[in-house]
Coordinates of C-alpha atoms and ligand atoms in Angstrom, one line a residue:
X1 CA 98.8 86.4 127.2
X2 CA 101.6 85.7 130.0
X3 CA 104.3 88.4 128.0
X4 CA 105.0 91.1 130.3
X5 CA 105.0 94.7 128.3
X6 CA 108.9 95.9 127.9
X7 CA 109.5 99.7 128.7
X8 CA 109.7 102.1 125.7
X9 CA 112.9 102.5 124.7
X10 CA 112.5 103.1 121.1
X11 CA 115.1 106.2 120.6
X12 CA 116.0 106.6 124.5
X13 CA 119.5 105.6 124.1
X14 CA 121.9 106.2 121.3
X15 CA 125.0 104.7 122.1
X16 CA 127.6 107.7 122.0
X17 CA 127.7 111.2 122.3
X18 CA 128.1 111.7 118.6
X19 CA 124.5 111.4 118.2
X20 CA 123.5 114.9 117.8
X21 CA 126.6 115.3 114.9
X22 CA 126.4 112.4 112.6
X23 CA 130.1 111.7 113.2
X24 CA 129.4 107.9 112.5
X25 CA 129.1 109.0 108.8
X26 CA 126.6 108.9 106.2
X27 CA 124.2 106.0 105.1
X28 CA 122.5 106.0 102.0
X29 CA 118.8 104.2 102.8
X30 CA 116.5 103.5 100.1
X31 CA 113.0 103.1 100.5
X32 CA 113.5 105.5 103.4
X33 CA 109.9 106.7 103.7
X34 CA 108.5 103.0 103.9
X35 CA 107.6 101.1 107.0
X36 CA 111.0 99.5 108.0
X37 CA 112.9 102.2 106.4
X38 CA 111.4 105.0 108.2
X39 CA 111.9 103.3 111.5
X40 CA 115.7 102.5 110.8
X41 CA 116.5 106.1 109.9
X42 CA 115.3 107.1 113.5
X43 CA 117.8 104.5 115.0
X44 CA 120.4 105.9 112.8
X45 CA 119.9 109.4 113.7
X46 CA 119.9 108.6 117.4
X47 CA 123.1 106.1 117.1
X48 CA 125.3 108.9 115.3
X49 CA 124.6 108.3 111.7
X50 CA 123.6 111.1 109.1
X51 CA 121.3 109.4 106.6
X52 CA 120.6 110.3 103.2
X53 CA 117.4 108.7 102.3
X54 CA 115.7 107.8 98.9
X55 CA 112.2 107.1 97.7
X56 CA 110.0 107.4 95.0
X57 CA 106.8 107.2 97.2
X58 CA 105.7 104.0 95.5
X59 CA 103.9 102.8 98.9
X60 CA 104.8 105.8 101.5
X61 CA 103.9 109.5 102.1
X62 CA 106.0 112.4 102.2
X63 CA 105.0 113.4 105.6
X64 CA 106.8 110.5 106.9
X65 CA 109.9 112.6 106.5
X66 CA 108.7 115.3 108.8
X67 CA 107.8 112.8 111.4
X68 CA 111.4 111.1 111.3
X69 CA 112.5 114.7 111.9
X70 CA 110.2 115.3 114.8
X71 CA 111.3 111.8 116.6
X72 CA 114.8 112.0 115.7
X73 CA 115.3 115.8 116.6
X74 CA 117.0 116.0 113.7
X75 CA 116.1 115.7 109.9
X76 CA 117.5 113.3 107.3
X77 CA 118.7 114.4 103.7
X78 CA 116.4 113.2 100.9
X79 CA 116.2 112.7 97.3
X80 CA 113.0 111.7 95.4
X81 CA 113.9 109.0 92.8
X82 CA 113.1 105.6 91.4
X83 CA 116.4 103.2 92.3
X84 CA 116.4 102.0 88.6
X85 CA 117.6 105.7 87.7
X86 CA 121.2 105.0 88.1
X87 CA 122.3 108.6 87.1
X88 CA 120.2 110.0 89.7
X89 CA 121.4 107.6 92.5
X90 CA 125.1 108.4 91.2
X91 CA 124.4 111.7 91.9
X92 CA 123.4 111.1 95.3
X93 CA 126.4 109.1 95.9
X94 CA 128.8 112.0 94.9
X95 CA 127.0 114.7 96.3
X96 CA 126.6 112.6 100.1
X97 CA 129.9 110.3 100.2
X98 CA 127.9 107.6 101.8
X99 CA 130.2 105.1 103.3
X100 CA 127.2 102.5 104.1
X101 CA 124.0 101.6 102.3
X102 CA 121.1 100.1 103.8
X103 CA 118.6 98.6 100.7
X104 CA 115.1 98.5 101.6
X105 CA 113.6 99.7 98.4
X106 CA 111.1 97.1 97.0
X107 CA 107.6 95.6 96.1
X108 CA 106.6 93.3 98.7
X109 CA 103.1 91.9 98.0
X110 CA 103.4 88.3 97.2
X111 CA 100.1 87.9 95.5
X112 CA 100.9 91.1 93.2
X113 CA 104.1 89.3 92.4
X114 CA 102.3 86.6 91.1
X115 CA 100.2 88.7 88.8
X116 CA 102.7 91.0 87.8
X117 CA 106.3 89.1 88.0
X118 CA 108.1 91.5 85.5
X119 CA 107.3 94.4 87.9
X120 CA 108.9 92.6 90.7
X121 CA 111.9 91.8 88.7
X122 CA 112.4 95.3 87.5
X123 CA 112.2 97.2 90.6
X124 CA 113.6 94.2 93.2
X125 CA 116.6 93.1 91.1
X126 CA 116.7 95.6 88.5
X127 CA 116.3 98.5 91.0
X128 CA 119.2 96.2 93.0
X129 CA 121.5 96.2 90.1
X130 CA 121.2 100.0 89.3
X131 CA 122.2 100.5 93.1
X132 CA 125.2 98.1 92.8
X133 CA 126.1 99.9 89.7
X134 CA 125.8 103.2 91.3
X135 CA 127.9 102.9 94.2
X136 CA 130.6 100.8 92.3
X137 CA 134.2 103.1 92.7
X138 CA 132.5 105.0 95.7
X139 CA 133.3 105.1 99.3
X140 CA 130.6 103.0 100.3
X141 CA 132.2 100.1 102.6
X142 CA 129.2 98.4 104.2
X143 CA 126.1 96.9 102.5
X144 CA 123.1 95.7 104.4
X145 CA 120.0 94.2 102.6
X146 CA 116.3 93.7 103.5
X147 CA 115.9 90.4 102.3
X148 CA 113.1 88.2 103.7
X149 CA 112.1 84.5 105.3
X150 CA 110.2 84.2 102.2
X151 CA 113.6 82.9 100.3
X152 CA 112.7 79.7 102.5
X153 CA 109.5 78.8 101.2
X154 CA 107.9 76.1 103.2
X155 CA 110.6 74.8 104.8
X156 CA 110.9 71.1 105.9
X157 CA 112.2 71.8 109.5
X158 CA 111.8 74.3 112.0
X159 CA 113.1 76.6 113.3
X160 CA 114.7 78.0 110.4
X161 CA 118.6 78.4 110.3
X162 CA 120.4 80.4 107.8
X163 CA 121.5 76.9 106.1
X164 CA 118.1 75.7 105.8
X165 CA 117.8 75.0 102.0
X166 CA 116.2 78.2 100.1
X167 CA 112.9 77.6 97.8
X168 CA 111.1 80.4 97.2
X169 CA 107.7 79.6 96.0
X170 CA 106.3 83.1 94.6
X171 CA 108.1 85.2 92.1
X172 CA 108.4 87.9 94.8
X173 CA 110.6 85.5 97.1
X174 CA 112.6 84.7 93.8
X175 CA 113.4 88.2 93.1
X176 CA 114.9 88.7 96.8
X177 CA 117.0 85.3 96.6
X178 CA 118.0 86.8 93.0
X179 CA 118.9 90.3 94.6
X180 CA 120.7 88.5 97.5
X181 CA 122.9 86.7 95.1
X182 CA 123.9 89.8 92.9
X183 CA 124.6 91.9 95.9
X184 CA 126.9 88.9 97.6
X185 CA 128.6 88.7 94.2
X186 CA 129.3 92.4 93.9
X187 CA 130.4 92.7 97.2
X188 CA 133.3 90.0 96.4
X189 CA 134.8 92.0 93.7
X190 CA 135.6 95.1 96.1
X191 CA 136.5 96.2 99.7
X192 CA 133.0 96.1 101.0
X193 CA 131.5 94.0 103.3
X194 CA 127.8 93.4 104.6
X195 CA 124.6 91.6 105.7
X196 CA 121.7 89.8 103.7
X197 CA 119.1 90.3 106.6
X198 CA 116.3 87.7 106.3
X199 CA 113.5 89.1 108.1
X200 CA 110.6 87.0 109.6
X201 CA 107.2 89.2 110.3
X202 CA 107.7 92.7 110.9
X203 CA 104.8 94.2 113.1
X204 CA 104.4 97.2 115.7
X205 CA 105.4 100.8 115.2
X206 CA 107.4 103.1 116.9
X207 CA 105.9 103.6 120.3
X208 CA 104.6 107.4 120.0
X209 CA 102.4 106.1 117.5
X210 CA 103.8 108.5 114.8
X211 CA 105.0 106.5 112.5
X212 CA 103.8 102.8 111.4
X213 CA 102.6 100.6 108.5
X214 CA 100.2 102.2 106.0
X215 CA 99.1 99.6 103.7
X216 CA 97.7 100.5 100.5
X217 CA 94.1 99.3 99.8
X218 CA 93.0 95.7 101.5
X219 CA 96.2 95.0 103.8
X220 CA 97.6 91.5 103.0
X221 CA 99.1 90.9 106.4
X222 CA 97.5 89.6 109.5
X223 CA 98.5 92.4 111.9
X224 CA 97.3 95.5 110.1
X225 CA 94.5 93.7 108.7
X226 CA 93.5 93.1 112.6
X227 CA 94.0 96.4 113.7
X228 CA 92.1 97.9 110.6
X229 CA 89.3 96.1 112.0
X230 CA 89.9 97.0 115.5
X231 CA 89.4 100.8 114.5
X232 CA 86.3 100.2 112.4
X233 CA 87.6 100.4 108.7
X234 CA 87.0 96.7 108.3
X235 CA 84.1 94.4 109.7
X236 CA 86.0 91.3 110.4
X237 CA 89.3 89.4 110.3
X238 CA 89.2 86.3 108.3
X239 CA 91.4 83.7 110.0
X240 CA 92.8 81.7 107.1
X241 CA 92.3 78.0 108.4
X242 CA 92.1 76.3 111.8
X243 CA 93.1 72.8 110.8
X244 CA 96.6 73.1 110.6
X245 CA 98.9 70.5 112.6
X246 CA 99.3 73.1 115.5
X247 CA 98.1 73.6 119.0
X248 CA 95.2 75.5 118.1
X249 CA 95.0 74.6 114.4
X250 CA 96.2 77.9 113.1
X251 CA 99.4 78.7 111.4
X252 CA 102.6 80.1 113.7
X253 CA 104.8 82.5 112.4
X254 CA 108.0 84.7 114.0
X255 CA 106.5 88.1 114.4
X256 CA 109.2 90.9 115.2
X257 CA 108.8 94.3 116.4
X258 CA 109.7 96.7 113.5
X259 CA 111.6 98.9 116.3
X260 CA 113.6 95.6 117.2
X261 CA 114.3 95.0 113.8
X262 CA 115.6 98.7 112.8
X263 CA 117.7 98.2 115.7
X264 CA 119.3 95.0 113.9
X265 CA 120.2 97.1 111.2
X266 CA 122.4 99.4 113.5
X267 CA 123.9 96.3 114.8
X268 CA 124.5 95.3 111.4
X269 CA 126.2 98.2 110.3
X270 CA 128.4 98.1 113.4
X271 CA 129.5 94.6 112.9
X272 CA 130.0 94.5 109.1
X273 CA 133.6 93.1 108.0
X274 CA 135.1 93.8 104.9
X275 CA 135.0 91.4 102.5
X276 CA 132.2 89.1 103.9
X277 CA 128.5 88.8 103.1
X278 CA 126.3 86.8 105.9
X279 CA 123.1 86.1 105.4
X280 CA 121.6 86.4 108.9
X281 CA 118.1 85.5 110.0
X282 CA 116.1 88.5 112.3
X283 CA 113.4 87.1 114.1
X284 CA 112.9 86.5 117.7
X285 CA 113.1 82.8 117.6
X286 CA 109.5 82.4 118.9
X287 CA 106.3 81.5 117.2
X288 CA 102.8 82.7 117.7
X289 CA 99.6 80.9 116.4
X290 CA 97.1 83.4 114.3
X291 CA 94.8 83.3 117.3
X292 CA 97.3 84.4 119.6
X293 CA 97.8 87.2 117.9
X294 CA 94.3 87.7 117.4
X295 CA 94.1 87.5 121.3
X296 CA 97.2 90.0 122.0
X297 CA 95.5 92.3 120.0
X298 CA 92.3 92.3 121.3
X299 CA 93.9 92.8 124.7
X300 CA 95.7 96.0 123.7
X301 CA 92.6 97.4 121.6
X302 CA 90.9 96.8 125.0
X303 CA 87.6 95.2 123.3
X304 CA 87.6 91.9 121.4
X305 CA 88.5 92.1 117.9
X306 CA 85.9 90.2 115.3
X307 CA 86.9 87.1 113.3
X308 CA 85.8 84.2 111.4
X309 CA 87.5 81.1 110.1
X310 CA 87.8 80.6 106.5
X311 CA 89.3 78.3 104.6
X312 CA 93.1 78.2 104.3
X313 CA 95.0 80.8 101.8
X314 CA 97.1 78.9 99.3
X315 CA 100.7 78.8 99.8
X316 CA 100.8 79.3 103.8
X317 CA 103.1 77.2 105.7
X318 CA 102.0 75.7 108.8
X319 CA 104.9 76.9 110.9
X320 CA 107.9 79.1 110.5
X321 CA 110.2 80.4 113.1
X322 CA 113.4 81.7 113.2
X323 CA 117.1 80.2 114.8
X324 CA 118.4 83.4 115.8
X325 CA 121.8 81.8 116.9
X326 CA 123.6 83.4 114.3
X327 CA 122.4 86.9 114.7
X328 CA 123.2 86.9 118.3
X329 CA 126.5 85.6 117.6
X330 CA 127.6 88.0 114.5
X331 CA 125.4 90.9 115.4
X332 CA 125.7 91.1 119.1
X333 CA 121.8 91.8 118.6
X334 CA 118.7 90.1 119.7
X335 CA 114.8 91.2 119.6
X336 CA 113.5 91.7 123.1
X337 CA 110.0 93.1 122.6
X338 CA 107.1 91.0 123.3
X339 CA 103.8 90.4 121.4
X340 CA 102.3 92.7 124.3
X341 CA 104.8 95.3 122.8
X342 CA 104.1 94.6 119.2
X343 CA 100.6 94.9 119.6
X344 CA 100.2 98.1 121.9
X345 CA 102.6 100.0 120.0
X346 CA 100.8 99.0 116.7
X347 CA 97.7 99.9 118.2
X348 CA 98.9 103.5 119.4
X349 CA 100.0 103.9 115.5
X350 CA 96.7 102.7 114.4
X351 CA 94.3 104.4 116.6
X352 CA 96.2 107.6 116.4
X353 CA 95.9 107.4 112.7
X354 CA 92.8 105.4 111.8
X355 CA 93.4 106.3 107.8
X356 CA 97.3 105.8 108.0
X357 CA 99.0 109.1 106.9
X358 CA 96.0 110.7 104.9
Ligands
NAD401 P1 107.4 99.4 102.3 O1 106.6 99.3 101.1 O2 106.9 99.9 103.3 O3 108.9 100.2 102.0 C1 109.3 100.2 100.6 C2 109.8 101.6 100.3 O4 110.3 101.4 98.9 C3 108.6 102.2 99.9 O5 108.4 103.6 100.8 C4 108.4 102.5 98.6 O6 107.7 103.8 98.3 C5 109.9 102.3 98.1 N1 110.0 102.2 96.9 C6 109.4 101.2 95.9 N2 109.8 101.1 94.7 C7 110.8 102.2 94.6 C8 111.5 102.2 93.6 N3 111.3 101.6 92.3 N4 112.5 103.2 93.5 C9 112.6 104.0 95.1 N5 111.8 103.6 96.1 C10 111.2 102.6 95.7 O7 107.9 97.7 102.9 P2 108.5 97.7 104.0 O8 107.7 96.7 104.7 O9 109.0 98.7 104.7 O10 109.9 96.6 103.2 C11 111.1 97.1 103.2 C12 112.0 95.9 102.5 O11 112.0 94.8 103.4 C13 111.6 95.4 101.3 O12 112.6 95.2 100.6 C14 110.7 94.3 101.5 O13 110.9 93.1 100.6 C15 111.7 93.5 103.0 N6 110.6 92.8 103.7 C16 109.6 93.2 104.3 C17 109.0 92.3 105.2 C18 107.5 93.1 105.7 O14 106.7 92.1 106.1 N7 107.5 94.3 105.8 C19 109.5 91.2 105.7 C20 110.8 90.8 105.1 C21 111.3 91.5 104.1
WQD402 C1 100.5 85.5 108.8 C2 99.7 84.5 109.6 C3 97.9 83.8 107.7 C4 96.0 87.4 107.2 C5 104.3 87.5 104.5 C6 105.0 87.6 103.4 C7 106.4 87.1 103.5 C8 107.2 88.4 104.5 C9 106.3 88.4 105.6 C10 107.8 90.0 103.2 C11 99.5 83.4 108.2 C12 97.2 84.4 108.2 C13 96.7 86.8 107.6 C14 94.8 87.5 107.1 C15 95.2 85.1 108.4 N1 106.7 89.5 103.9 N2 96.3 85.5 108.3 N3 94.0 86.3 107.9 O1 102.4 85.2 105.1 O2 103.5 84.9 107.0 O3 104.4 86.5 105.3 O4 104.8 88.7 105.5 O5 108.9 89.5 102.8 O6 107.0 87.2 102.6 O7 104.2 86.5 102.8 O8 102.2 87.0 107.1 O9 100.9 88.6 107.8 O10 100.4 87.6 105.6 O11 100.3 86.1 107.4 O12 94.6 84.4 108.9 O13 94.0 88.3 107.1 O14 98.2 85.0 109.3 O15 97.3 82.5 106.9 O16 99.5 82.3 108.9 P1 103.0 85.7 106.2 P2 100.8 87.4 106.9

């Protein structure tokens, strides 16, 4: 592994003197207690925004709120609710007068979405429609949505640009695309601009190790599974196939540090223009194979992570990584943390919290 670790700057450089005051206005963050939401709350607080978070703790724990306050030096306001409860959301909007929304709340497990598609349409699309209804007529002028590279399905060409045809292959992906379209249509009717951010593969954690990803049950994703093996919760990682047409035979993905991703949201809020709603990929533009990740994670842990090669997982594309040109141009942002940083910080979280937030 040739990459050098970057210094930890997770919350070191709020860019104005207003960071203590929240003078940049209030951001309504749905899914604030979740993995990406919690890291984004810290960046927002550090950059002078106030935050009102909402979450129903379907896939998160209340203690996250204390840790956000501990790391940011001041708390977020918070209301426990289901985003499908439009009246409850409207009350939050009336009480807190947000000028921006970042919409993370949703369900994200591809396999579960195949088994229970209605649940995914209800939360991811019904929840988004409820949110749009709740902010209608409000002062919200900027809207940022958590979309996913999953909307591209199995792209014919890489790197993936924002004009790569969308062809989601799971109910999860179709609900993210439907939510994107509902948001774009809504924003076109009012004086509100925003971004539909298509994330690639978020990994890592706040460098303190105090917050991180805490999947319920058996992790679906590579990094959390590998780290749970490293911490002794699972015996061995199953690597899904080494017969792909790649250098080492394993699949290639664009892993992005969750703090870079969180900072991308702050950049998106600041770059949003009235009455425009652009799609932007958030990735690093670099591909890493499964074995690259296993090796880097083993380095971070200090001992080899045991793995075995098993059959391919159905539905996996061989190679996906982002073209990040548009993010640089429109947001003035780029991800600069390396795979070494991602593994070090993910391990800091996992080793300090072997059972997650329990
Ligand atoms: P997460 O599960 O950690 O966070 C989602 C949060 O939404 C959780 O705290 C959950 O409790 C909350 N939530 C779920 N249903 C809700 C409801 N009905 N009402 C209120 N709150 C609800 O997931 P994450 O990784 O932080 O993902 C956040 C967003 O980013 C999701 O919309 C996901 O689709 C998208 N995304 C995630 C990834 C990824 O790999 N993590 C990649 C691309 C896109
Ligand atoms: C990465 C690579 C696996 C687990 C998912 C969602 C996508 C988006 C990002 C939300 C693949 C291999 C994995 C394991 C393995 N999320 N792998 N053993 O599938 O690229 O994307 O997260 O929007 O929608 O589908 O991520 O972490 O599951 O897999 O070998 O135990 O690791 O085959 O090549 P994926 P992943």
